[in-house]
Amino acid sequence: MNTVSTDWAGIDCPVWLERAKGFTLTALGQMQKENWVVSLLFCDDDFIQTLNQNYRQKDEPTDVLSFPLGDTVEQEGGSVFLAGDIVISLPALQRNAVDFSVSPNEELKRLIVHGLLHLSGMDHITNALDEPMLALQETILTQLSGEQIL
């Protein structure tokens, strides 16, 4: 069974937090990931800019950061995979939705799936849609098109 925890920083608690958790669980199932532990943190631009500076040496806000742990631990009832943390800036999400002409709901789903793919070990060099990771991201999003978070 997958586990998703949620938190927020620099913003009010999102009213849709449980739906984001549910979508993440659904996406993990679609990706055929089992016994994963993932955390989602929603934040403002200042918070993610600090992380981006500290961990990527880029002094600017970004939309999503993933921090893979990649540890398997034994717990009562079996082992779990501590996949890692996904941090999403809500102001960047809103800017992306406008820039890419998609709904904020669609962009939030994209950022969550993007983060999950990074936690699974995938990466991309460019943002071209023919990048294998980004092509898979769009396939997953098509499969989950009916899901609503916002």
Tab-separated table of C-alpha atoms in Angstrom:
chain	number	residue	atom	x	y	z
A	1	MET	CA	0.000	0.000	0.000
A	2	ASN	CA	1.309	3.445	-0.937
A	3	THR	CA	1.448	6.280	1.577
A	4	VAL	CA	1.370	10.009	0.835
A	5	SER	CA	1.825	12.718	3.439
A	6	THR	CA	1.089	16.379	2.793
A	7	ASP	CA	2.219	19.687	4.242
A	8	TRP	CA	2.465	23.354	3.316
A	9	ALA	CA	4.864	26.252	3.951
A	10	GLY	CA	4.486	29.996	3.419
A	11	ILE	CA	0.851	29.618	2.332
A	12	ASP	CA	-2.493	28.879	3.939
A	13	CYS	CA	-3.454	25.228	4.085
A	14	PRO	CA	-4.947	24.367	0.677
A	15	VAL	CA	-8.569	23.219	0.958
A	16	TRP	CA	-7.859	20.581	-1.708
A	17	LEU	CA	-4.940	18.948	0.123
A	18	GLU	CA	-6.705	15.589	0.560
A	19	ARG	CA	-7.644	15.502	-3.133
A	20	ALA	CA	-3.974	16.093	-4.037
A	21	LYS	CA	-3.066	13.188	-1.793
A	22	GLY	CA	-5.730	11.019	-3.463
A	23	PHE	CA	-4.528	11.976	-6.939
A	24	THR	CA	-0.949	11.106	-5.989
A	25	LEU	CA	-2.076	7.688	-4.768
A	26	THR	CA	-3.985	7.150	-8.010
A	27	ALA	CA	-0.962	8.214	-10.072
A	28	LEU	CA	1.295	5.835	-8.130
A	29	GLY	CA	-1.146	3.031	-8.891
A	30	GLN	CA	-1.183	3.984	-12.573
A	31	MET	CA	2.626	3.906	-12.529
A	32	GLN	CA	2.464	0.446	-10.900
A	33	LYS	CA	4.405	1.589	-7.846
A	34	GLU	CA	3.715	-0.373	-4.671
A	35	ASN	CA	4.639	0.310	-1.051
A	36	TRP	CA	5.968	3.772	-1.829
A	37	VAL	CA	6.136	6.518	0.788
A	38	VAL	CA	5.980	10.023	-0.719
A	39	SER	CA	5.598	13.455	0.809
A	40	LEU	CA	4.065	16.470	-0.927
A	41	LEU	CA	4.838	19.990	0.245
A	42	PHE	CA	2.999	22.957	-1.240
A	43	CYS	CA	4.641	26.341	-0.778
A	44	ASP	CA	5.189	29.901	-1.969
A	45	ASP	CA	7.911	31.143	-4.315
A	46	ASP	CA	10.219	32.304	-1.506
A	47	PHE	CA	10.316	28.850	0.067
A	48	ILE	CA	11.031	27.002	-3.174
A	49	GLN	CA	13.555	29.637	-4.278
A	50	THR	CA	15.559	28.990	-1.105
A	51	LEU	CA	15.509	25.244	-1.800
A	52	ASN	CA	16.429	25.825	-5.432
A	53	GLN	CA	19.382	27.980	-4.380
A	54	ASN	CA	20.570	25.586	-1.677
A	55	TYR	CA	20.260	22.360	-3.662
A	56	ARG	CA	20.612	23.386	-7.315
A	57	GLN	CA	22.532	26.684	-7.029
A	58	LYS	CA	19.782	28.449	-8.975
A	59	ASP	CA	18.667	31.634	-7.249
A	60	GLU	CA	15.146	31.721	-8.645
A	61	PRO	CA	11.802	30.173	-7.877
A	62	THR	CA	10.830	27.063	-9.807
A	63	ASP	CA	7.609	25.101	-10.097
A	64	VAL	CA	8.550	21.685	-8.693
A	65	LEU	CA	11.519	20.113	-6.958
A	66	SER	CA	11.964	16.439	-6.171
A	67	PHE	CA	14.207	15.089	-3.442
A	68	PRO	CA	14.628	11.332	-3.904
A	69	LEU	CA	15.507	9.229	-0.891
A	70	GLY	CA	15.424	5.822	-2.532
A	71	ASP	CA	15.700	3.767	0.649
A	72	THR	CA	13.853	0.519	1.280
A	73	VAL	CA	13.104	-0.155	4.937
A	74	GLU	CA	11.477	-3.039	6.722
A	75	GLN	CA	8.302	-2.299	8.640
A	76	GLU	CA	5.738	-4.453	10.314
A	77	GLY	CA	4.013	-6.276	7.488
A	78	GLY	CA	6.791	-5.889	4.912
A	79	SER	CA	9.134	-3.447	3.294
A	80	VAL	CA	8.372	0.056	2.053
A	81	PHE	CA	10.221	2.247	-0.403
A	82	LEU	CA	10.937	5.729	0.947
A	83	ALA	CA	10.684	7.438	-2.434
A	84	GLY	CA	11.210	11.026	-1.268
A	85	ASP	CA	9.727	14.490	-1.253
A	86	ILE	CA	8.018	16.620	-3.881
A	87	VAL	CA	7.843	20.401	-3.350
A	88	ILE	CA	5.449	22.462	-5.489
A	89	SER	CA	5.205	26.261	-5.625
A	90	LEU	CA	1.572	27.324	-5.989
A	91	PRO	CA	2.412	30.758	-7.476
A	92	ALA	CA	4.623	29.045	-10.100
A	93	LEU	CA	1.810	26.567	-10.787
A	94	GLN	CA	-0.533	29.489	-11.490
A	95	ARG	CA	2.015	31.157	-13.806
A	96	ASN	CA	2.552	27.874	-15.660
A	97	ALA	CA	-1.181	27.396	-16.140
A	98	VAL	CA	-1.407	30.804	-17.827
A	99	ASP	CA	1.819	30.373	-19.833
A	100	PHE	CA	0.850	26.902	-21.101
A	101	SER	CA	-2.878	27.691	-21.508
A	102	VAL	CA	-4.015	24.866	-19.242
A	103	SER	CA	-6.217	24.846	-16.176
A	104	PRO	CA	-4.567	25.099	-12.761
A	105	ASN	CA	-5.984	21.624	-12.054
A	106	GLU	CA	-4.203	20.195	-15.115
A	107	GLU	CA	-0.949	21.910	-14.181
A	108	LEU	CA	-1.088	20.646	-10.596
A	109	LYS	CA	-1.566	17.093	-11.841
A	110	ARG	CA	1.361	17.584	-14.253
A	111	LEU	CA	3.662	18.814	-11.474
A	112	ILE	CA	2.742	15.916	-9.188
A	113	VAL	CA	3.334	13.321	-11.918
A	114	HIS	CA	6.559	15.096	-12.907
A	115	GLY	CA	7.784	14.886	-9.335
A	116	LEU	CA	6.833	11.212	-9.059
A	117	LEU	CA	8.734	10.388	-12.238
A	118	HIS	CA	11.834	12.103	-10.836
A	119	LEU	CA	11.441	10.096	-7.613
A	120	SER	CA	11.290	6.937	-9.723
A	121	GLY	CA	14.745	7.741	-11.109
A	122	MET	CA	13.804	9.364	-14.399
A	123	ASP	CA	15.255	12.654	-15.615
A	124	HIS	CA	15.228	14.905	-18.666
A	125	ILE	CA	17.784	17.217	-20.229
A	126	THR	CA	15.370	19.553	-22.014
A	127	ASN	CA	11.675	20.304	-21.749
A	128	ALA	CA	10.979	18.873	-25.214
A	129	LEU	CA	7.942	16.609	-25.283
A	130	ASP	CA	9.951	13.893	-27.044
A	131	GLU	CA	12.092	13.421	-23.930
A	132	PRO	CA	11.186	9.909	-22.675
A	133	MET	CA	10.304	11.138	-19.178
A	134	LEU	CA	8.085	13.938	-20.472
A	135	ALA	CA	6.405	11.673	-23.017
A	136	LEU	CA	5.603	9.200	-20.226
A	137	GLN	CA	4.357	12.072	-18.060
A	138	GLU	CA	1.880	13.088	-20.757
A	139	THR	CA	0.741	9.474	-21.237
A	140	ILE	CA	0.028	9.167	-17.515
A	141	LEU	CA	-1.808	12.497	-17.502
A	142	THR	CA	-3.975	11.358	-20.419
A	143	GLN	CA	-4.845	8.194	-18.492
A	144	LEU	CA	-5.787	10.315	-15.445
A	145	SER	CA	-7.526	13.106	-17.351
A	146	GLY	CA	-10.782	12.791	-15.432
A	147	GLU	CA	-9.177	13.314	-12.013
A	148	GLN	CA	-10.001	16.572	-10.226
A	149	ILE	CA	-7.924	18.159	-7.482
A	150	LEU	CA	-8.813	21.867	-7.563
